[in-house]
Coordinates of C-alpha atoms and ligand atoms in Angstrom, one line a residue:
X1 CA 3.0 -4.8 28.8
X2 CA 3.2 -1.5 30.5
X3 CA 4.4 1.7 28.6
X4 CA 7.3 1.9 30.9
X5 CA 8.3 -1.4 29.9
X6 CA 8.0 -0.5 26.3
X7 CA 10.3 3.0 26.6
X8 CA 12.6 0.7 28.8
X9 CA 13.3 -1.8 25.4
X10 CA 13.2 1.7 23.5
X11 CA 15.9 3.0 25.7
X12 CA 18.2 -0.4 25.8
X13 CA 17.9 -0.5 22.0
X14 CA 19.1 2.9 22.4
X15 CA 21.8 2.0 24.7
X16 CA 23.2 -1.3 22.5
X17 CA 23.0 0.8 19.2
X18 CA 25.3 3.6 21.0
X19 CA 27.5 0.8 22.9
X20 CA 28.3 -2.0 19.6
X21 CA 26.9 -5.6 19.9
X22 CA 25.9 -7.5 22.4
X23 CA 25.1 -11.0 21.5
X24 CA 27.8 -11.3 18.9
X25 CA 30.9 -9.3 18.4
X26 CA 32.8 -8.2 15.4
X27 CA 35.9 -5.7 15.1
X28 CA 34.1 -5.5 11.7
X29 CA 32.2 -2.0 11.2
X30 CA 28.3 -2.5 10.4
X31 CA 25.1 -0.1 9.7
X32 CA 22.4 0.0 12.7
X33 CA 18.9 -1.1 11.5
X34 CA 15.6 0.3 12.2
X35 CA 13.1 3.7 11.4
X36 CA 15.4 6.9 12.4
X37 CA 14.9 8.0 15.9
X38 CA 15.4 11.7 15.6
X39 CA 12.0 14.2 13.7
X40 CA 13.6 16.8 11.3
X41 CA 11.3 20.0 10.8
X42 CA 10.9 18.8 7.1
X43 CA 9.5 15.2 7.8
X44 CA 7.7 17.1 10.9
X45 CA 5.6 20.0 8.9
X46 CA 5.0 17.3 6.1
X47 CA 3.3 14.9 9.0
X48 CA 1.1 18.0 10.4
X49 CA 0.1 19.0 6.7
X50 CA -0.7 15.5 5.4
X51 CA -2.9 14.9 8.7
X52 CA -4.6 18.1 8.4
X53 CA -5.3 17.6 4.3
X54 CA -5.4 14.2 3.2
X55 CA -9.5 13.7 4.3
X56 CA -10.3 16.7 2.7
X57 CA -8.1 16.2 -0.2
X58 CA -10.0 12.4 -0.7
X59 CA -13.7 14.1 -0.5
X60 CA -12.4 16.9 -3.0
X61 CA -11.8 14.0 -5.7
X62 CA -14.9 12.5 -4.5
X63 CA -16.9 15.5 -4.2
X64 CA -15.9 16.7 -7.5
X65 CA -17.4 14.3 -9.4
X66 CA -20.7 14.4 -7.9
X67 CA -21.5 17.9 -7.9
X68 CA -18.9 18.8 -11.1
X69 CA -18.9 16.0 -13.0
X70 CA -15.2 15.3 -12.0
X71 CA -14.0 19.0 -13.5
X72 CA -11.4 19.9 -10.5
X73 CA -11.3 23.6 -12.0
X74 CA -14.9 24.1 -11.6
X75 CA -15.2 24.2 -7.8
X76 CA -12.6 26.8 -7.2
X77 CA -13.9 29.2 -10.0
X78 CA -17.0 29.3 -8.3
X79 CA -15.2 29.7 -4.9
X80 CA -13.1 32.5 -6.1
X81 CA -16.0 34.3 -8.4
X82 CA -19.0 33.5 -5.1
X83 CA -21.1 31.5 -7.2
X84 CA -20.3 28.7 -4.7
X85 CA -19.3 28.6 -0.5
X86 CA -17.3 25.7 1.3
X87 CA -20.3 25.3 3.2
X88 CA -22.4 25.0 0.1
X89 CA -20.5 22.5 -1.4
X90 CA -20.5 20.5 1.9
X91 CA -24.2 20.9 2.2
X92 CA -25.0 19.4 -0.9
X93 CA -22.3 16.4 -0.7
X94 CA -24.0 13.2 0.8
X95 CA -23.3 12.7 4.2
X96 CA -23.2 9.5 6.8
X97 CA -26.0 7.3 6.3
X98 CA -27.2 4.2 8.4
X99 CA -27.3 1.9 5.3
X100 CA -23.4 2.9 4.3
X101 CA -22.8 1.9 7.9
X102 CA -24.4 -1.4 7.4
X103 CA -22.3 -2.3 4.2
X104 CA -19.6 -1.5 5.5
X105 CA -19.9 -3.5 8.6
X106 CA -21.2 -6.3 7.1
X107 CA -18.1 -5.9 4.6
X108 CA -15.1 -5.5 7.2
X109 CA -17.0 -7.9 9.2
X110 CA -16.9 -10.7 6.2
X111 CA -13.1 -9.8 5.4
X112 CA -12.4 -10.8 9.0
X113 CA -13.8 -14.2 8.9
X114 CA -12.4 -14.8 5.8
X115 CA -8.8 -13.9 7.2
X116 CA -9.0 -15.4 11.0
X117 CA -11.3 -18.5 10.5
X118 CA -10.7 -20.0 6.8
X119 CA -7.5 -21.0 6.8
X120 CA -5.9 -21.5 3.3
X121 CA -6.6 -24.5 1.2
X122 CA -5.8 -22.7 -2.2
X123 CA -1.7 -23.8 -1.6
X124 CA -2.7 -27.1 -1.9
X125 CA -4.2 -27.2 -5.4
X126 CA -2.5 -23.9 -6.9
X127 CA 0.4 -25.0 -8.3
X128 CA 3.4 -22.5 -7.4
X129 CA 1.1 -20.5 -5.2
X130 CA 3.0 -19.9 -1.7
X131 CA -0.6 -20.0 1.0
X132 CA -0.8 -21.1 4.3
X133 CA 1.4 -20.1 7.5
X134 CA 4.5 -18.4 6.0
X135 CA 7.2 -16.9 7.8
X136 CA 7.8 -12.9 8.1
X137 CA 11.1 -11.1 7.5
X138 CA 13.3 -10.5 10.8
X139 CA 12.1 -7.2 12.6
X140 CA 14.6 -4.7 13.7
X141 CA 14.5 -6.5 16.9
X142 CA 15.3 -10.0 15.4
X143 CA 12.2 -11.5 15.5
X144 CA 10.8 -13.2 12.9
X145 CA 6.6 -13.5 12.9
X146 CA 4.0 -16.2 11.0
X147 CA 1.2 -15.5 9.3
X148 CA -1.5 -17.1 7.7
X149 CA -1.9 -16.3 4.2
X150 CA -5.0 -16.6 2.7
X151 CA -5.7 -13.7 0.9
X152 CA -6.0 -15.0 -2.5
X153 CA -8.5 -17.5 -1.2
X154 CA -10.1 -14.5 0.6
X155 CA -10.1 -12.5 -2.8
X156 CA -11.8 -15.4 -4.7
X157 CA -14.7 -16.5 -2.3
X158 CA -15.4 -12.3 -2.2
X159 CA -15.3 -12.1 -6.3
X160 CA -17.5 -15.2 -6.6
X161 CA -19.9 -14.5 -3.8
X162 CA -20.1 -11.2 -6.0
X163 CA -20.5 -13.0 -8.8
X164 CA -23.3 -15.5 -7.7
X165 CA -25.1 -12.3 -6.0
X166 CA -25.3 -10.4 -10.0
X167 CA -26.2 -13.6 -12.0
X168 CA -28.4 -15.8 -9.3
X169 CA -29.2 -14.4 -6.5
X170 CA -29.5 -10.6 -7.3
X171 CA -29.8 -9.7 -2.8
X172 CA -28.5 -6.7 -3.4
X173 CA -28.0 -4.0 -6.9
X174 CA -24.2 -4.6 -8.6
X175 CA -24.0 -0.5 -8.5
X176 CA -24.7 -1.1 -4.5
X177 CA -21.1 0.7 -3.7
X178 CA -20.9 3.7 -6.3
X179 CA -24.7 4.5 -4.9
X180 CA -23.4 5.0 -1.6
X181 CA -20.0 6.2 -2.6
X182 CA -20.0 9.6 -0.2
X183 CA -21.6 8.0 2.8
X184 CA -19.3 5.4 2.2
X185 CA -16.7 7.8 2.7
X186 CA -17.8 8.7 6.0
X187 CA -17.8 5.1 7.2
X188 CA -14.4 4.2 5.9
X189 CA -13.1 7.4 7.9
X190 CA -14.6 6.2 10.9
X191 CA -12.8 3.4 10.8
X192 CA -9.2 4.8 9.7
X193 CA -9.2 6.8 12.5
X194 CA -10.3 4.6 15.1
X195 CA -7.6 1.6 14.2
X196 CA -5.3 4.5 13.6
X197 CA -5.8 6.3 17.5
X198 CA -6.3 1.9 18.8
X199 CA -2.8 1.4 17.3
X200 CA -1.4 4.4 19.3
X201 CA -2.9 3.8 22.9
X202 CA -1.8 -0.1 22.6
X203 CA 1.9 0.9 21.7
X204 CA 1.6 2.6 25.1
X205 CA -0.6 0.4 27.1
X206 CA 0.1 -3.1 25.4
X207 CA 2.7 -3.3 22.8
X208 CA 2.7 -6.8 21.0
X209 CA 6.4 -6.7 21.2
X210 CA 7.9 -3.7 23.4
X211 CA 11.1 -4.0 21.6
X212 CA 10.1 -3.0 18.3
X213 CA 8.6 -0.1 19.4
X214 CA 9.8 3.5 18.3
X215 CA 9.1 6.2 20.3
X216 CA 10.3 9.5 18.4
X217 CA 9.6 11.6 21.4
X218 CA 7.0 14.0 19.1
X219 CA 3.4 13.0 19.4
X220 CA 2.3 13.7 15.9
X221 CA 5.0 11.9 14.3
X222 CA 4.5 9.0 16.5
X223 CA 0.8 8.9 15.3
X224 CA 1.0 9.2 11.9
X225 CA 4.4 7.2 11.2
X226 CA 3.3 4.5 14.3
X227 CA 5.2 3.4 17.1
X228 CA 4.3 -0.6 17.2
X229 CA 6.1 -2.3 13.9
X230 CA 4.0 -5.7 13.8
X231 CA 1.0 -4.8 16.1
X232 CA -0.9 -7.8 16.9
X233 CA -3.9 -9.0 18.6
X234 CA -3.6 -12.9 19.8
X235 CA -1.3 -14.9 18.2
X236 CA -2.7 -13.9 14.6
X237 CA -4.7 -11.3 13.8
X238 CA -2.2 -9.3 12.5
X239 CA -3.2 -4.9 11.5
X240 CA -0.4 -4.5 9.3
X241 CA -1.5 -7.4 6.9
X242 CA -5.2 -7.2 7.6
X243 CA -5.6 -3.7 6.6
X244 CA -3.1 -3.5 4.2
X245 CA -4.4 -6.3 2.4
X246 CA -7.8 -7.0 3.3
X247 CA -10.8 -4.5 3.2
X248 CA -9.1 -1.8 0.8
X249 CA -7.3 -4.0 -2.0
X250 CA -10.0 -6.7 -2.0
X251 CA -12.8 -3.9 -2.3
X252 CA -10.3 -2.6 -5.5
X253 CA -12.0 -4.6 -7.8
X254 CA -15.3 -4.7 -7.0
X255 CA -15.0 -1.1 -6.7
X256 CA -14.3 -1.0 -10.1
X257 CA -17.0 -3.5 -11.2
X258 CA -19.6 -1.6 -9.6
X259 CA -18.5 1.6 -12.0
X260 CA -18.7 -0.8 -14.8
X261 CA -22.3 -1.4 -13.6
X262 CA -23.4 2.4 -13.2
X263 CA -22.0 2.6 -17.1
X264 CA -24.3 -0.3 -17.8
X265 CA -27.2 1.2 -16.0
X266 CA -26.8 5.0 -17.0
X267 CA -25.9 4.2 -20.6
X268 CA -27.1 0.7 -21.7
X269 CA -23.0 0.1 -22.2
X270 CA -19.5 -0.3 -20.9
X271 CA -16.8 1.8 -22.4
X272 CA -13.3 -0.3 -23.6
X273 CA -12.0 2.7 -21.4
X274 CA -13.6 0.6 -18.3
X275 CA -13.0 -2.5 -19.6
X276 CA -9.2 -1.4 -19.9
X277 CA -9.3 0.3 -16.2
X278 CA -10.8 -2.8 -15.0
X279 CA -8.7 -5.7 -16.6
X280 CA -5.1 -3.7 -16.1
X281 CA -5.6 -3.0 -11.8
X282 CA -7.2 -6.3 -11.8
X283 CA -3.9 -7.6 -12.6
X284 CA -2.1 -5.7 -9.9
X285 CA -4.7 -6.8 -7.5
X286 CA -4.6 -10.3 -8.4
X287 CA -0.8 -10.5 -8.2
X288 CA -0.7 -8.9 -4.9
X289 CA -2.7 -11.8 -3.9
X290 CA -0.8 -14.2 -5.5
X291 CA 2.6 -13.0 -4.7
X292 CA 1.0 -12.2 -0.8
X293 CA 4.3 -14.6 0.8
X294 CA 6.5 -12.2 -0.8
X295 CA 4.5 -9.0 0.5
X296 CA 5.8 -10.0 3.4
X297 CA 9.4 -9.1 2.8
X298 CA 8.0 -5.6 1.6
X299 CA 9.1 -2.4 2.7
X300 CA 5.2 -1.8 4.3
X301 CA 5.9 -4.9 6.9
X302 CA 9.3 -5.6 7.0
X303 CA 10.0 -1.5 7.7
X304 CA 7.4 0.6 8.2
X305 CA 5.2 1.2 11.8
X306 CA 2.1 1.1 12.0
X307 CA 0.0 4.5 12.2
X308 CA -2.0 6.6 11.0
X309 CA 0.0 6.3 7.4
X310 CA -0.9 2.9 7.4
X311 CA -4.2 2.4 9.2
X312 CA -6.3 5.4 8.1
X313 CA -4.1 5.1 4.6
X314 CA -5.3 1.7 3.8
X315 CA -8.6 2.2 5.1
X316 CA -9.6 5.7 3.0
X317 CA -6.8 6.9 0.8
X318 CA -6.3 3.4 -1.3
X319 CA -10.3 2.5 -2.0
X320 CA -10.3 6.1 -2.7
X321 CA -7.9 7.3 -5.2
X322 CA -7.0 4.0 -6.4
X323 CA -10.0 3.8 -7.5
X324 CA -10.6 7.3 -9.3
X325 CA -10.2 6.5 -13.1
X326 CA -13.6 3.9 -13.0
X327 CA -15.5 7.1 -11.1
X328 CA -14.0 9.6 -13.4
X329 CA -15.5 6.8 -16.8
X330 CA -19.2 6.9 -14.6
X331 CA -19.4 10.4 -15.2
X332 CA -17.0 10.8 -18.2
X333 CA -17.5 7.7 -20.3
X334 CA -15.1 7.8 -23.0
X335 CA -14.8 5.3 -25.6
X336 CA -11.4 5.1 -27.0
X337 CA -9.9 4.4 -30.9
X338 CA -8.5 1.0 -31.6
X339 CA -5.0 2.6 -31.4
X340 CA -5.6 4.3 -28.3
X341 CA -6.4 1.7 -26.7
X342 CA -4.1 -0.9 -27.6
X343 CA -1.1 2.0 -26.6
X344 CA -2.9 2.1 -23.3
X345 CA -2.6 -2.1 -23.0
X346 CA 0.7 -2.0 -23.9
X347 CA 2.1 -0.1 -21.3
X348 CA 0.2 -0.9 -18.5
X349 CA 1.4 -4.8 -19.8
X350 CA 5.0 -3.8 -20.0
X351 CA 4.7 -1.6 -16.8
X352 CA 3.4 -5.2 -15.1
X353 CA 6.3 -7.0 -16.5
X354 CA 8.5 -4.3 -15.4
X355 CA 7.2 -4.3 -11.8
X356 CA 6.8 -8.3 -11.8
X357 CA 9.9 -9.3 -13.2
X358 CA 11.8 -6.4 -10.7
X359 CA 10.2 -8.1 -7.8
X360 CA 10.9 -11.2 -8.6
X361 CA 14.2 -11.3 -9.0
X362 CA 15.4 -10.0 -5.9
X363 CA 12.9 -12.5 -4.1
X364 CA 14.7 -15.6 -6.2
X365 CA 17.9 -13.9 -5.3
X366 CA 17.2 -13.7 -1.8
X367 CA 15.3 -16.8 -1.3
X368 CA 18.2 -18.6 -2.8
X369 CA 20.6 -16.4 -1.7
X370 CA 22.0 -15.8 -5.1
X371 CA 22.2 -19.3 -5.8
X372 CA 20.0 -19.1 -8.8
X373 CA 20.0 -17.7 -12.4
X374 CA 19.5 -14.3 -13.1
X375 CA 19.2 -13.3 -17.3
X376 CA 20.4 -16.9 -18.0
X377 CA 23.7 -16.0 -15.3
X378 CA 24.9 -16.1 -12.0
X379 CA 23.7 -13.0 -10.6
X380 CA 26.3 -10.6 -9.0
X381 CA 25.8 -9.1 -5.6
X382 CA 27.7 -6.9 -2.7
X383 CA 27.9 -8.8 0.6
X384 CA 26.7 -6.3 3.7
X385 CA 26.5 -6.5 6.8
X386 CA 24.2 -5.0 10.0
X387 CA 23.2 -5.3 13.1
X388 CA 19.6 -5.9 14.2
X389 CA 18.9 -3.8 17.5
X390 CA 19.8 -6.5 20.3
X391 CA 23.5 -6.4 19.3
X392 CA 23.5 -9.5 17.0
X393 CA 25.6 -9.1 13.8
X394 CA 23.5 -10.5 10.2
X395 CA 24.9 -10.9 6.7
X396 CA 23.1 -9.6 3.7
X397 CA 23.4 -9.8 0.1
X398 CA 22.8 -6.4 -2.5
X399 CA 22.0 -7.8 -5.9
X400 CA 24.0 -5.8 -8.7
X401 CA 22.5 -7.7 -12.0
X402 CA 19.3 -8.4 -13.6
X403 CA 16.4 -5.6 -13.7
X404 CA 19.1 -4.6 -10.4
X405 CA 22.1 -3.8 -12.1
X406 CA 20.1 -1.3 -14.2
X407 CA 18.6 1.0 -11.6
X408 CA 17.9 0.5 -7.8
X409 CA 14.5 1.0 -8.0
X410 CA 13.3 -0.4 -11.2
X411 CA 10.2 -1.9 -9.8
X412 CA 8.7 1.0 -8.8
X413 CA 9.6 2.5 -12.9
X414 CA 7.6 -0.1 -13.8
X415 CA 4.6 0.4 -11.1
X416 CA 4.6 4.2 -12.3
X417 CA 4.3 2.6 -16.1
X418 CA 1.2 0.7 -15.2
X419 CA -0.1 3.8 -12.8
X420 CA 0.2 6.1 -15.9
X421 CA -1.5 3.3 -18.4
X422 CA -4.5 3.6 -16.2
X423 CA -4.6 7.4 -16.4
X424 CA -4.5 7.4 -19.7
X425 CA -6.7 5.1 -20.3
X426 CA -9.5 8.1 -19.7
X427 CA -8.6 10.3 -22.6
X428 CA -7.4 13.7 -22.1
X429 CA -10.5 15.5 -21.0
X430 CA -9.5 16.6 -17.8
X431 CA -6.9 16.4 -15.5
X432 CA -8.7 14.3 -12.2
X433 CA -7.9 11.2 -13.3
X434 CA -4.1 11.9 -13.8
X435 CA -4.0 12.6 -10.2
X436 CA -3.2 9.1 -9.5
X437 CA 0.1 9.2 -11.5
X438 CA 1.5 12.3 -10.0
X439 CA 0.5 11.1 -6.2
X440 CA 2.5 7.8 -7.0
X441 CA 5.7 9.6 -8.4
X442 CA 5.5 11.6 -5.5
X443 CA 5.2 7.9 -3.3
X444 CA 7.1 6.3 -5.2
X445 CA 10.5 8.7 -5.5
X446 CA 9.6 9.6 -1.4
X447 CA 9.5 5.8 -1.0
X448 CA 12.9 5.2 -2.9
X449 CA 14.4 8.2 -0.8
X450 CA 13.5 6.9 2.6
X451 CA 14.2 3.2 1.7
X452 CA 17.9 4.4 0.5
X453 CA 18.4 6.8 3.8
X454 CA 17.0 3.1 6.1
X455 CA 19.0 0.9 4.0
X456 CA 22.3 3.4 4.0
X457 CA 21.9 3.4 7.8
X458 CA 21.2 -0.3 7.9
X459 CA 24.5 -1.0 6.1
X460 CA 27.0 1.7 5.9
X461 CA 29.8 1.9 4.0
X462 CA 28.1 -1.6 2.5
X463 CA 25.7 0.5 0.9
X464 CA 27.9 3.1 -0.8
X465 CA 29.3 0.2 -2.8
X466 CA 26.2 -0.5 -4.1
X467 CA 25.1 2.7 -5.2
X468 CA 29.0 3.3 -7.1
X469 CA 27.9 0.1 -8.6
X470 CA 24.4 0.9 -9.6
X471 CA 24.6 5.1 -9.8
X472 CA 21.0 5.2 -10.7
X473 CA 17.4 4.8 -8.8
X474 CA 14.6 4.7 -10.9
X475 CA 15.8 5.9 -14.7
X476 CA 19.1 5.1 -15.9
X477 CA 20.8 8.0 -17.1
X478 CA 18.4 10.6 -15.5
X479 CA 17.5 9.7 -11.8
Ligands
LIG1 P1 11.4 -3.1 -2.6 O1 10.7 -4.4 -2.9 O2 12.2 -2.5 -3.7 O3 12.3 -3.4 -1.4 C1 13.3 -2.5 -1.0 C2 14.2 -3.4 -0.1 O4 14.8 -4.4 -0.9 C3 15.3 -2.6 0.5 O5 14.9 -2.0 1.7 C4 16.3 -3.7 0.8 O6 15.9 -4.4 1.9 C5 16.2 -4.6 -0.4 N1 17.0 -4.3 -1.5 C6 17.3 -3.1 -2.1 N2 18.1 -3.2 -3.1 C7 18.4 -4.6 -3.3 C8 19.2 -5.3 -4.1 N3 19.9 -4.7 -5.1 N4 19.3 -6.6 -4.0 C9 18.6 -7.2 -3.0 N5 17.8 -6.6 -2.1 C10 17.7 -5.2 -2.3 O7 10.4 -2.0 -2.2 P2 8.9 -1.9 -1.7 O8 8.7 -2.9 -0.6 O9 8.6 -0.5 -1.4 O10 8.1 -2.3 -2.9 C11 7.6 -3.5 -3.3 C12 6.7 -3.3 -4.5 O11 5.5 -2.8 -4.1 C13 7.3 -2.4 -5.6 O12 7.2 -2.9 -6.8 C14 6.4 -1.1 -5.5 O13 6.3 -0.5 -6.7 C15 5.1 -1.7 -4.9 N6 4.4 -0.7 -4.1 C16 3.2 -0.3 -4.5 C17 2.5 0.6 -3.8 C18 1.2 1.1 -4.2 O14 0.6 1.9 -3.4 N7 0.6 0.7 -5.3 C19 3.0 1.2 -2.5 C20 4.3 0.7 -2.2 C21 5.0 -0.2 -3.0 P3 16.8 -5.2 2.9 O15 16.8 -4.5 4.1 O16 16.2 -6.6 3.0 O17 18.2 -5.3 2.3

């Protein structure tokens, strides 16, 4: 489909949002749905800045353990006192190599078999485990897309291929991706970029579906934020879940048992600070993967377009800085008392519970559309309405109960919980591995923010009952 065809949807959408309905009718007043059309200056500069510093900001963390054993301070001491140059500290970082490029091929290159051509069998011998072709949420446009999910399946062939390849078969060292972190980093770039500027030409050239394309009229916006919401190639390959959930969070944990290997190699040992690291964003990965149906009615694919926030995002940023704590225990390993520890577990556990139980609620509630029971009762809800962007009027329901009923955004309190669990769990020697905690808050309450202005648009005065009912987002009492 032509770009002209693409800003003719974009201008009809336009049109029926500033006209009413058109397919049904209601005297009854309803919130429009769908990513704000109009770029403030604020949401503008942060755009340009994030484009101009994330990279650099991701090979600073990177960098910093290399050359300063993970000190942050240390670099820009010597910058200020001359002792060290930018160009210096480029000149010694690793740079692209041949044999990066080949890992990571081969790995992209594996996660997309295992997504297109195995199609889920786990479903049918997992009990309570949602695979197999699932249905999306409704877009803004009122479509509703399949997908095939088999990431858990994808998750455990990768984890026991890895498995077989350290016990039997030993092709290739366990420490394979910490030794080729740097020019790792290089390849991974490469790739952000280029599904990042693909994404942007298509939503021009060859949108999957012209009428869920927003065009904010700013080019940089557009690029970073995306224009295409569920860009597609065929019928299934699908970015949004591919590279949201496929190269970076399945790489997560073998990130992290590669650090646990350098330990093993450079020390003879493995810290319980590892161990911890490892076991508690296991968990998160794993129930991503198991809770992968529900993902799908996420604020990342039901909401979000896909850009350069998404694309180069999932591509560097998450293998990154998710990963920092194991990188930060290579160089640091810290072995931590019994009561340390065991503080450390316990929150990242009740952080998890937090998160899980958060989630899951409002996916019982909406699945059974508050025909369920919620804290051993009938949950209580607001009914809203909206309309999706050809016209057509939808009903909706606002939980006000459970984990709900105590803050608006209790899932992400939780989420921070766990975040701040693995931060911890590397002592208080320096401050790089607590950068993970303060980039999530910063997500998380941005994340909460925008999903409050959408969902205040989406529902109008719908929404303003819900937040008199529930006053608070993420801590009652205080936020
Ligand atoms: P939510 O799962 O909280 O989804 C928000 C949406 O839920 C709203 O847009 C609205 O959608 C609906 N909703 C809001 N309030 C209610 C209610 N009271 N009752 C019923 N439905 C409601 O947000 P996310 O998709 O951002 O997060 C999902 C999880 O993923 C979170 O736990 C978060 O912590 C985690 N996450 C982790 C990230 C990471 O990098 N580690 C990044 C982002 C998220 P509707 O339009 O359907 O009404």
């Amino acid at each position: 489909m032509s770009s002209a065809v693409a800003m003719e949807a974009t201008r009809r959408r336009q049109r029926l949002s500033s006209n009413g309905g058109a397919s049904e009718t209601t005297e009854e007043p309803a919130g429009q749905w769908g990513r704000a059309w109009e770029v403030d200056w604020f949401s503008l500069s942060a755009v340009i800045l994030l484009l101009c510093t994330a990279p650099f900001l991701v090979f600073f963390f990177v960098m910093v353990c290399d050359q300063y054993q993970c000190s942050v301070s240390q670099p820009l001491v010597e910058l200020y006192s001359g002792e060290a140059t930018l160009r210096s500290i480029w000149d010694k970082a690793p740079s692209f190599t041949w044999t990066a490029a080949q890992i990571y091929t081969v790995w992209v290159s594996f996660q997309l078999v295992l997504y297109m051509c195995v199609p889920d069998v786990t479903h049918k011998f997992l009990p309570g485990y949602a695979g197999g072709v699932q249905d999306g949420a409704r877009t803004p446009a009122g479509l509703i897309n399949k997908y095939e999910i088999n990431g858990l399946q994808s998750w455990l062939i990768t984890h026991a291929l890895w498995y077989a390849n350290a016990q039997y078969f030993h092709w290739f060292s366990p420490t394979i991706i910490f030794d080729n972190w740097i020019p790792l980093l290089w390849c991974t770039n490469i790739l952000g970029y280029a599904v990042s500027t693909f994404a942007f030409v298509k939503a021009y050239l060859f949108p999957t579906n012209a009428e869920d394309c927003k065009f904010t009229g700013n080019v940089f916006y557009n690029y970073m934020m995306g224009i295409e919401f569920n860009p597609r190639i065929g019928k299934w390959f699908d970015f949004k879940l591919f590279f949201n959930g496929r190269p970076g969070i399945v790489a997560w944990t073998l990130i992290n048992l590669s650090y646990a290997a350098k330990q093993q190699e450079l020390y003879g040992y493995v810290t319980n600070s590892m161990i911890l690291v490892n076991v508690l964003q296991a968990i998160y990965v794993l129930d991503f993967f198991w809770n992968e149906a529900w993902y799908l009615k996420t604020i990342d694919i039901c909401h979000d377009h896909f850009g350069w926030y998404l694309g180069w995002g999932d591509c560097v940023w998450l293998p990154f800085l998710y990963t920092l704590q194991g990188l930060y225990l290579v160089y640091n390993p810290v072995q931590l008392s019994t009561a340390h520890a065991a503080a450390v577990l316990l929150l990242g556990l009740v952080g998890y519970y937090v998160f899980r139980f958060t989630n899951h609620q409002k996916d019982l509630f909406r699945r059974t559309e508050g025909k369920c029971s919620v804290w051993g009762k009938k949950p209580t809800f607001i009914e809203c309405a909206y309309r999706s962007g050809d016209g057509g009027l939808h009903h909706s329901k606002l939980m006000t109960s459970g984990f709900w009923g105590v803050a608006r955004h209790l899932n992400y309190t939780g989420d921070l919980m766990g975040s701040l669990a693995y931060c911890a769990a590397c002592g208080f020697g320096h401050i790089h591995p607590y950068f993970y905690i303060v980039y999530m808050t910063i997500l998380l309450v941005h994340r909460c923010v925008r999903d409050e202005h959408r969902c205040s648009s989406k529902y109008g005065k719908d929404w303003k009952r819900y937040t008199d009912a529930v006053p608070y987002r993420l801590l009652p009492g205080i936020f």
